[in-house]
PDB file of C-alpha atoms in Angstrom:
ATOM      1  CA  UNK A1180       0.000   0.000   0.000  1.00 52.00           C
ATOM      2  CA  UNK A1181       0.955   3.873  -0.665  1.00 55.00           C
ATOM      3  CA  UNK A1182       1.225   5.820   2.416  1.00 57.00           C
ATOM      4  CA  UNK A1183       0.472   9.567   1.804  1.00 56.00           C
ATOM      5  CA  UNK A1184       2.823  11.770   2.606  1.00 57.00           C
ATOM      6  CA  UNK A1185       1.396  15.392   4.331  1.00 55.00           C
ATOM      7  CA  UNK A1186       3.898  18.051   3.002  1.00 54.00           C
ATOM      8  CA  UNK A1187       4.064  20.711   5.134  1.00 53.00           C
ATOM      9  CA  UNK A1188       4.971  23.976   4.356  1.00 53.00           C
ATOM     10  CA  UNK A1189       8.601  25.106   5.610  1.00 52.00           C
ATOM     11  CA  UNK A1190       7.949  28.704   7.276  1.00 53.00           C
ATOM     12  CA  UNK A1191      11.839  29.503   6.420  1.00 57.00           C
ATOM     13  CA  UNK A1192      11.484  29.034   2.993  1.00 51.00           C
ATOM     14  CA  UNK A1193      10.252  31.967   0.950  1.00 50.00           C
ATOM     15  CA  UNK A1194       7.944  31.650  -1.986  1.00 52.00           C
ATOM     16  CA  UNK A1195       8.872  33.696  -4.933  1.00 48.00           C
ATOM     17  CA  UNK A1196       6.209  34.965  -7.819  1.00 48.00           C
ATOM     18  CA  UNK A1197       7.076  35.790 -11.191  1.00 45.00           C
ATOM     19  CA  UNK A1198       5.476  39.416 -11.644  1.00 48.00           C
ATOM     20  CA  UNK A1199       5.109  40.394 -15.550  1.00 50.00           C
ATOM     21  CA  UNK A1200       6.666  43.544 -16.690  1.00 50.00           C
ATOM     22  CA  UNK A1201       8.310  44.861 -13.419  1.00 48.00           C
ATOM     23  CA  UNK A1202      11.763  43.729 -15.219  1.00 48.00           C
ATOM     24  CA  UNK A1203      10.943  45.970 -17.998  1.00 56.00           C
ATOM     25  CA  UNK A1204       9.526  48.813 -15.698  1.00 59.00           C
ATOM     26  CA  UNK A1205      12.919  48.703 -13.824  1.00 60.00           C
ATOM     27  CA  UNK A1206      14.781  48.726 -17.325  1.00 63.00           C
ATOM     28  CA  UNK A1207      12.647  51.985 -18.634  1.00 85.00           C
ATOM     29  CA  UNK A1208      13.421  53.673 -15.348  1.00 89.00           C
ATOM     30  CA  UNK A1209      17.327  52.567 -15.914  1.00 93.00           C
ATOM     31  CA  UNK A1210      17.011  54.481 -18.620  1.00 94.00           C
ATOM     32  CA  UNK A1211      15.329  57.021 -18.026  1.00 96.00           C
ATOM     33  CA  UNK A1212      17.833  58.094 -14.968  1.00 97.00           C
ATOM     34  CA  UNK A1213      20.621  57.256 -17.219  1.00 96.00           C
ATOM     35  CA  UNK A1214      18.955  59.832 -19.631  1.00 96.00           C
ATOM     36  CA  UNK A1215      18.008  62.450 -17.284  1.00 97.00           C
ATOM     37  CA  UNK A1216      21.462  62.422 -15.681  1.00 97.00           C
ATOM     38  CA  UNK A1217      23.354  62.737 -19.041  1.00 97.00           C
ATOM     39  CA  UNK A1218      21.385  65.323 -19.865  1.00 97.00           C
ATOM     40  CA  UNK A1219      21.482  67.058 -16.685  1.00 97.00           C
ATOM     41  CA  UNK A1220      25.414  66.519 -16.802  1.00 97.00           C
ATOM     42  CA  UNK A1221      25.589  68.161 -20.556  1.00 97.00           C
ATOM     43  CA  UNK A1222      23.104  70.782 -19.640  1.00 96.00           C
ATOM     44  CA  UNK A1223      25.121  72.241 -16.171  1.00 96.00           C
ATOM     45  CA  UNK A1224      28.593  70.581 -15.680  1.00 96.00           C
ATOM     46  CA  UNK A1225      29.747  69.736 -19.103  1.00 94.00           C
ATOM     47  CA  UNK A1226      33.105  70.859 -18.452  1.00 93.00           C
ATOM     48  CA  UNK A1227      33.408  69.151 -15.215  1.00 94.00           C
ATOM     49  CA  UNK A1228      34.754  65.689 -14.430  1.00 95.00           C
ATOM     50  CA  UNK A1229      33.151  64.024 -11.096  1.00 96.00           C
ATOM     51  CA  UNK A1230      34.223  60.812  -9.353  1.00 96.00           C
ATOM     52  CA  UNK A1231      31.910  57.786  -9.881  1.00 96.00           C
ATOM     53  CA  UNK A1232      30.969  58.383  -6.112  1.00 97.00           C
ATOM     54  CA  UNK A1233      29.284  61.754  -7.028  1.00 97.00           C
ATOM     55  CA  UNK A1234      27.715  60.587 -10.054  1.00 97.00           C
ATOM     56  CA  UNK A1235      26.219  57.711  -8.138  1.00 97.00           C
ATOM     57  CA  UNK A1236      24.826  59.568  -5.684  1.00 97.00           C
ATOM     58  CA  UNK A1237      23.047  62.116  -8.147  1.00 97.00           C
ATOM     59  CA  UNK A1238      21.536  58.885  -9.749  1.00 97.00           C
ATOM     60  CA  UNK A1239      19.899  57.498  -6.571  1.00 97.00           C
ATOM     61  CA  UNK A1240      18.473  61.125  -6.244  1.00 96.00           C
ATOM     62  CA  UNK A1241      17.510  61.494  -9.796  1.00 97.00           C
ATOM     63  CA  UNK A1242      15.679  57.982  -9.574  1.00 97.00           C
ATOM     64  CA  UNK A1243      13.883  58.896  -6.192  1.00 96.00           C
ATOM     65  CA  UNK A1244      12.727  61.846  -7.984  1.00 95.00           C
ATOM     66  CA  UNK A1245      11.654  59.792 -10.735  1.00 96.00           C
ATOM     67  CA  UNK A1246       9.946  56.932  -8.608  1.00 95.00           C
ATOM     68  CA  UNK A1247       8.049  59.134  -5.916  1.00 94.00           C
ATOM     69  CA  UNK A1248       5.920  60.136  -9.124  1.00 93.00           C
ATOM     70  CA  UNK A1249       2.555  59.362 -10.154  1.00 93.00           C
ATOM     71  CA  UNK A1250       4.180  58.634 -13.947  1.00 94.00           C
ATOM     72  CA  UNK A1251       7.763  58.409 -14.561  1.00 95.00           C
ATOM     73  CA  UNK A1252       8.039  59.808 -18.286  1.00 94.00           C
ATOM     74  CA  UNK A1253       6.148  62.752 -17.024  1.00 95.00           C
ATOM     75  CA  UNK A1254       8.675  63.417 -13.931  1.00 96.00           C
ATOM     76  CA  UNK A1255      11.612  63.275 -16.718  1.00 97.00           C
ATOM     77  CA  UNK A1256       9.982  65.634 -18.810  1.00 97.00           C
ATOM     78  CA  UNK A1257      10.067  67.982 -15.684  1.00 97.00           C
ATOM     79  CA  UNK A1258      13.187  67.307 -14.423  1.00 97.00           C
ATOM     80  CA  UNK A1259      14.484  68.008 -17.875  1.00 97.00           C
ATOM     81  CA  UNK A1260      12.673  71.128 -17.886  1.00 97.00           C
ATOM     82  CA  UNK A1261      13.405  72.387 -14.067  1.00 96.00           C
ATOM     83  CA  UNK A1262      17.221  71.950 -15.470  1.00 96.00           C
ATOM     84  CA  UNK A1263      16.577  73.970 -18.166  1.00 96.00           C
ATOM     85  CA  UNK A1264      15.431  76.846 -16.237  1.00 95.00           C
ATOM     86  CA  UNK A1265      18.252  76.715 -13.376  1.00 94.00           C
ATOM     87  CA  UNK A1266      20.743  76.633 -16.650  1.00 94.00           C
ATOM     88  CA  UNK A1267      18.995  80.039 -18.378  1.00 93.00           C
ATOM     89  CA  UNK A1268      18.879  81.212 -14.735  1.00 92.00           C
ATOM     90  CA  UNK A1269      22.953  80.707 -14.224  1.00 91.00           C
ATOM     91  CA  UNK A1270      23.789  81.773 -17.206  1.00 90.00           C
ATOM     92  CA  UNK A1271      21.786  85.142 -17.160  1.00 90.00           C
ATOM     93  CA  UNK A1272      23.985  86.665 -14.727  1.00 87.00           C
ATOM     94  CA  UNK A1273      27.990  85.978 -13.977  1.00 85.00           C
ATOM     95  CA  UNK A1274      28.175  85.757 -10.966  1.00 88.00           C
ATOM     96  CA  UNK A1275      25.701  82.643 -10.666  1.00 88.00           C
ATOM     97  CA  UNK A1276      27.368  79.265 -10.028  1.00 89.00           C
ATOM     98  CA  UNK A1277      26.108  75.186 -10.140  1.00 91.00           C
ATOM     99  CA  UNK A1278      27.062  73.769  -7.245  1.00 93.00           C
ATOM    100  CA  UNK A1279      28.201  69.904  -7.370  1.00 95.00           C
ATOM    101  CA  UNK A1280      25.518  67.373  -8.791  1.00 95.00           C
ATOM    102  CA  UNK A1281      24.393  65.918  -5.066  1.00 95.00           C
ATOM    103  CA  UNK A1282      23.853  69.486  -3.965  1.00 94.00           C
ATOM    104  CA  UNK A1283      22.263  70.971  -6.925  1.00 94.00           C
ATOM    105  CA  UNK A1284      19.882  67.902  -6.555  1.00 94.00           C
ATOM    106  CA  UNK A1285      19.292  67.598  -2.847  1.00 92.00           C
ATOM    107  CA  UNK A1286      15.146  67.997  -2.402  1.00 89.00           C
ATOM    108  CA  UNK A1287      15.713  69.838   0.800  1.00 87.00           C
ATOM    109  CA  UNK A1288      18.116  73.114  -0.681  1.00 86.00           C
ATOM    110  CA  UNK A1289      15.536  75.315  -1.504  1.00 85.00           C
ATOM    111  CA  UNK A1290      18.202  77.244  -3.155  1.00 84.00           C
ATOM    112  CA  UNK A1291      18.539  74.836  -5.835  1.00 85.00           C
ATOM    113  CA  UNK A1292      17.162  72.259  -8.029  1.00 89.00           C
ATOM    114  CA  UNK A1293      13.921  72.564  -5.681  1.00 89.00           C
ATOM    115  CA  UNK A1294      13.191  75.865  -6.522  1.00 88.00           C
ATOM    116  CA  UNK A1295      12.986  75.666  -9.509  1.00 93.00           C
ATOM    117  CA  UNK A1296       9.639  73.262  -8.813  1.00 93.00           C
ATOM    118  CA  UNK A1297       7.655  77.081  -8.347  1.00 94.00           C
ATOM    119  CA  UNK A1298       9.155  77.982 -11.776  1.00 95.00           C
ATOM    120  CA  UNK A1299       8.013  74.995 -13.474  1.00 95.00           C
ATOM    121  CA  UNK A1300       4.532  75.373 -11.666  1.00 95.00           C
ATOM    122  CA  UNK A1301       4.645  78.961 -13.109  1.00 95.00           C
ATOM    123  CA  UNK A1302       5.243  77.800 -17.022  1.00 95.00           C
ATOM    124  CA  UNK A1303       2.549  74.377 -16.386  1.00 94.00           C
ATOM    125  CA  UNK A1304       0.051  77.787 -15.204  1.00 95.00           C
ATOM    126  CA  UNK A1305       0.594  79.654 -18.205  1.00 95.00           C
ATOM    127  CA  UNK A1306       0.926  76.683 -20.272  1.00 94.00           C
ATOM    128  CA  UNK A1307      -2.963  76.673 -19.400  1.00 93.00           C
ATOM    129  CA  UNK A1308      -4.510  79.234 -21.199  1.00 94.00           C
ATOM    130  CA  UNK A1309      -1.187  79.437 -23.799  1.00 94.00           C
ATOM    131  CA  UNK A1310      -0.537  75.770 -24.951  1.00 92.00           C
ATOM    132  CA  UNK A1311       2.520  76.963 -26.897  1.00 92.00           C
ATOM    133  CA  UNK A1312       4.226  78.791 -23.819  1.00 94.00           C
ATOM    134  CA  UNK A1313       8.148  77.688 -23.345  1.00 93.00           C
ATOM    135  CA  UNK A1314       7.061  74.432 -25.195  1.00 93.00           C
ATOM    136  CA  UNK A1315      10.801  74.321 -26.839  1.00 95.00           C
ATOM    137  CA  UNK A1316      11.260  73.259 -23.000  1.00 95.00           C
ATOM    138  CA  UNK A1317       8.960  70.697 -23.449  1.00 95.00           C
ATOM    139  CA  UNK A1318      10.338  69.081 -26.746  1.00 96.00           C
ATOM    140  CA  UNK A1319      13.281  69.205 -25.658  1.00 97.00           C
ATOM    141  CA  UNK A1320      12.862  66.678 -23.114  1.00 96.00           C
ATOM    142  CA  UNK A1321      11.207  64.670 -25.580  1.00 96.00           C
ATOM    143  CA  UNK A1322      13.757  64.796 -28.015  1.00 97.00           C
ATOM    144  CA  UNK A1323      16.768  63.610 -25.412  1.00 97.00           C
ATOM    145  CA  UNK A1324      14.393  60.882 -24.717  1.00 96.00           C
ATOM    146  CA  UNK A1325      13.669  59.624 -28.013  1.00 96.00           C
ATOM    147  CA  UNK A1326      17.593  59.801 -29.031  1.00 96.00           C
ATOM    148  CA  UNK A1327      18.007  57.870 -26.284  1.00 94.00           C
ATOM    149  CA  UNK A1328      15.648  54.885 -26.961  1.00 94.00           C
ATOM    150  CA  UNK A1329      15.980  55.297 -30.711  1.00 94.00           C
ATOM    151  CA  UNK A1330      18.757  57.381 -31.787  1.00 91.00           C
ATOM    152  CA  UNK A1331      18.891  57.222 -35.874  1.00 94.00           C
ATOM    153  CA  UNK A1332      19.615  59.265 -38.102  1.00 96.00           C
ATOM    154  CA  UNK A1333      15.928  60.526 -39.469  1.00 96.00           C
ATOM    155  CA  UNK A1334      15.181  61.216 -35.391  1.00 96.00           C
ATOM    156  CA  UNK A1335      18.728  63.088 -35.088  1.00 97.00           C
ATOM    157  CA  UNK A1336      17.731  65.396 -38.391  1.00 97.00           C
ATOM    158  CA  UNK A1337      14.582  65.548 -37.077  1.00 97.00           C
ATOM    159  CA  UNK A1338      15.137  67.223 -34.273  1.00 97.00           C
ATOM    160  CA  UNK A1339      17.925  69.453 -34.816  1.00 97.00           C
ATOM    161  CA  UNK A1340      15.892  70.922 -37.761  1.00 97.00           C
ATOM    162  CA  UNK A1341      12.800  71.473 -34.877  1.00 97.00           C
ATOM    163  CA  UNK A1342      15.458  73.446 -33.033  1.00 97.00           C
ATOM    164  CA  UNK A1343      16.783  75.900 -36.086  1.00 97.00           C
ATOM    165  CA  UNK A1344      13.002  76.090 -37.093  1.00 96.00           C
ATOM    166  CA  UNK A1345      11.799  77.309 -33.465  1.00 95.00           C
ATOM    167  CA  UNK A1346      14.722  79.486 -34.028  1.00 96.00           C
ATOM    168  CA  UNK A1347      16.825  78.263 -30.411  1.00 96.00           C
ATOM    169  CA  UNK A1348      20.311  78.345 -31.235  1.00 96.00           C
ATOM    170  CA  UNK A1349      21.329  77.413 -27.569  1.00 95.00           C
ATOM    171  CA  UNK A1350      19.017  74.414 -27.359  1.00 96.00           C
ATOM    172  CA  UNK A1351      20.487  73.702 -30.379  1.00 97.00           C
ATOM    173  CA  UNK A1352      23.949  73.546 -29.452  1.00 97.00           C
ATOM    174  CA  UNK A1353      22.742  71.673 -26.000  1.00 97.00           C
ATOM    175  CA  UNK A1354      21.127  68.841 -28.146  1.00 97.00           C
ATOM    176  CA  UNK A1355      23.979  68.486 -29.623  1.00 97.00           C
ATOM    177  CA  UNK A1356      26.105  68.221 -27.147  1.00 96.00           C
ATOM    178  CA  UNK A1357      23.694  65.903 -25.430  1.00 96.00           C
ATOM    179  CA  UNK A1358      23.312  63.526 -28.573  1.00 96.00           C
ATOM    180  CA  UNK A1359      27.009  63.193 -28.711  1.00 95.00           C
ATOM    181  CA  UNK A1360      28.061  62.842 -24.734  1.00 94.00           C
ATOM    182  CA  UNK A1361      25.100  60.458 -24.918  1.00 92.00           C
ATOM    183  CA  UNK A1362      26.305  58.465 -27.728  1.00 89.00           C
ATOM    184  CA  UNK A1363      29.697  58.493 -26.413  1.00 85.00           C
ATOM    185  CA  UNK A1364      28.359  57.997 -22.595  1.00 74.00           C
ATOM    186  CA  UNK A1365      31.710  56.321 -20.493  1.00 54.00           C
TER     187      UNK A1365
END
């Protein structure tokens, strides 16, 4: 005669479940940090060379920025744009300075990359009743993206010919810059 064995289950042992599509989600958000960061890099420090401690650190940060969101893709397109305005701000006047990456990006200096979130709030309240306001700053987020998850040739073209049309030289020569440290990326 067979004798049943009972199996019981081992409390120690932990059961694992295959969830669909969080290996992709964690890929797109790879990416997406890797893209933001590149960008951020070209945009403010693009004559700077950090250690691989710094540029670590302003990863984590840019992906708990990215992660705390409601959508992802959307928090890029505002990071990218947030940079954007703390470069034209820098730039306008010569005494203005970046500080390093994990300091530009800390959430708690109000001094820096978080307050620039009131700027962005401004543009996203004008953006309202003018659809077209600042929306080079917009596309231009979108174009980084798309080089980086399809960069040919007809994208590249496009692109650079949206920037001469809108008639943005220094978005210009940023997406350039960006294409190539991105295509070149260490």
């Amino acid at each position: 005669m067979r004798q049943h064995q009972i199996k019981v289950a081992n409390p120690y042992r932990p059961n694992f479940r295959v969830i669909k599509g969080l290996k992709e989600q964690a890929l797109e958000t790879e990416q997406l940090v890797n893209t933001a960061w590149n960008f951020a890099f070209t945009a403010l420090w693009n004559n700077s060379v950090f250690s691989n401690t710094e540029i670590e650190e302003s990863k984590k940060i840019i992906k708990q920025f990215l992660l705390t969101a409601k959508c992802p893709i959307k928090a890029y397109k505002a990071f990218c744009q947030r940079v954007l305005l703390a470069r034209q701000y820098v730039t306008s006047q010569p005494n203005r300075f970046i500080p390093l990456p994990t300091i530009l990006l800390d959430k708690d200096n109000a001094t820096s990359f978080a307050g620039t979130r009131e700027w962005y709030r401004n543009i996203l309240a004008v953006r309202s009743s003018l659809p077209n306001f600042k929306t080079e700053l917009k596309a231009f987020a979108e174009a980084i993206l798309e080089m980086s998850e399809e960069g040919t040739a007809n994208n590249f073209h496009y692109w650079r010919n949206y920037f001469i049309d809108k008639k943005t030289p220094g978005l210009l020569s940023l997406f350039l810059n960006t294409v190539a440290n991105q295509q070149f990326e260490l």
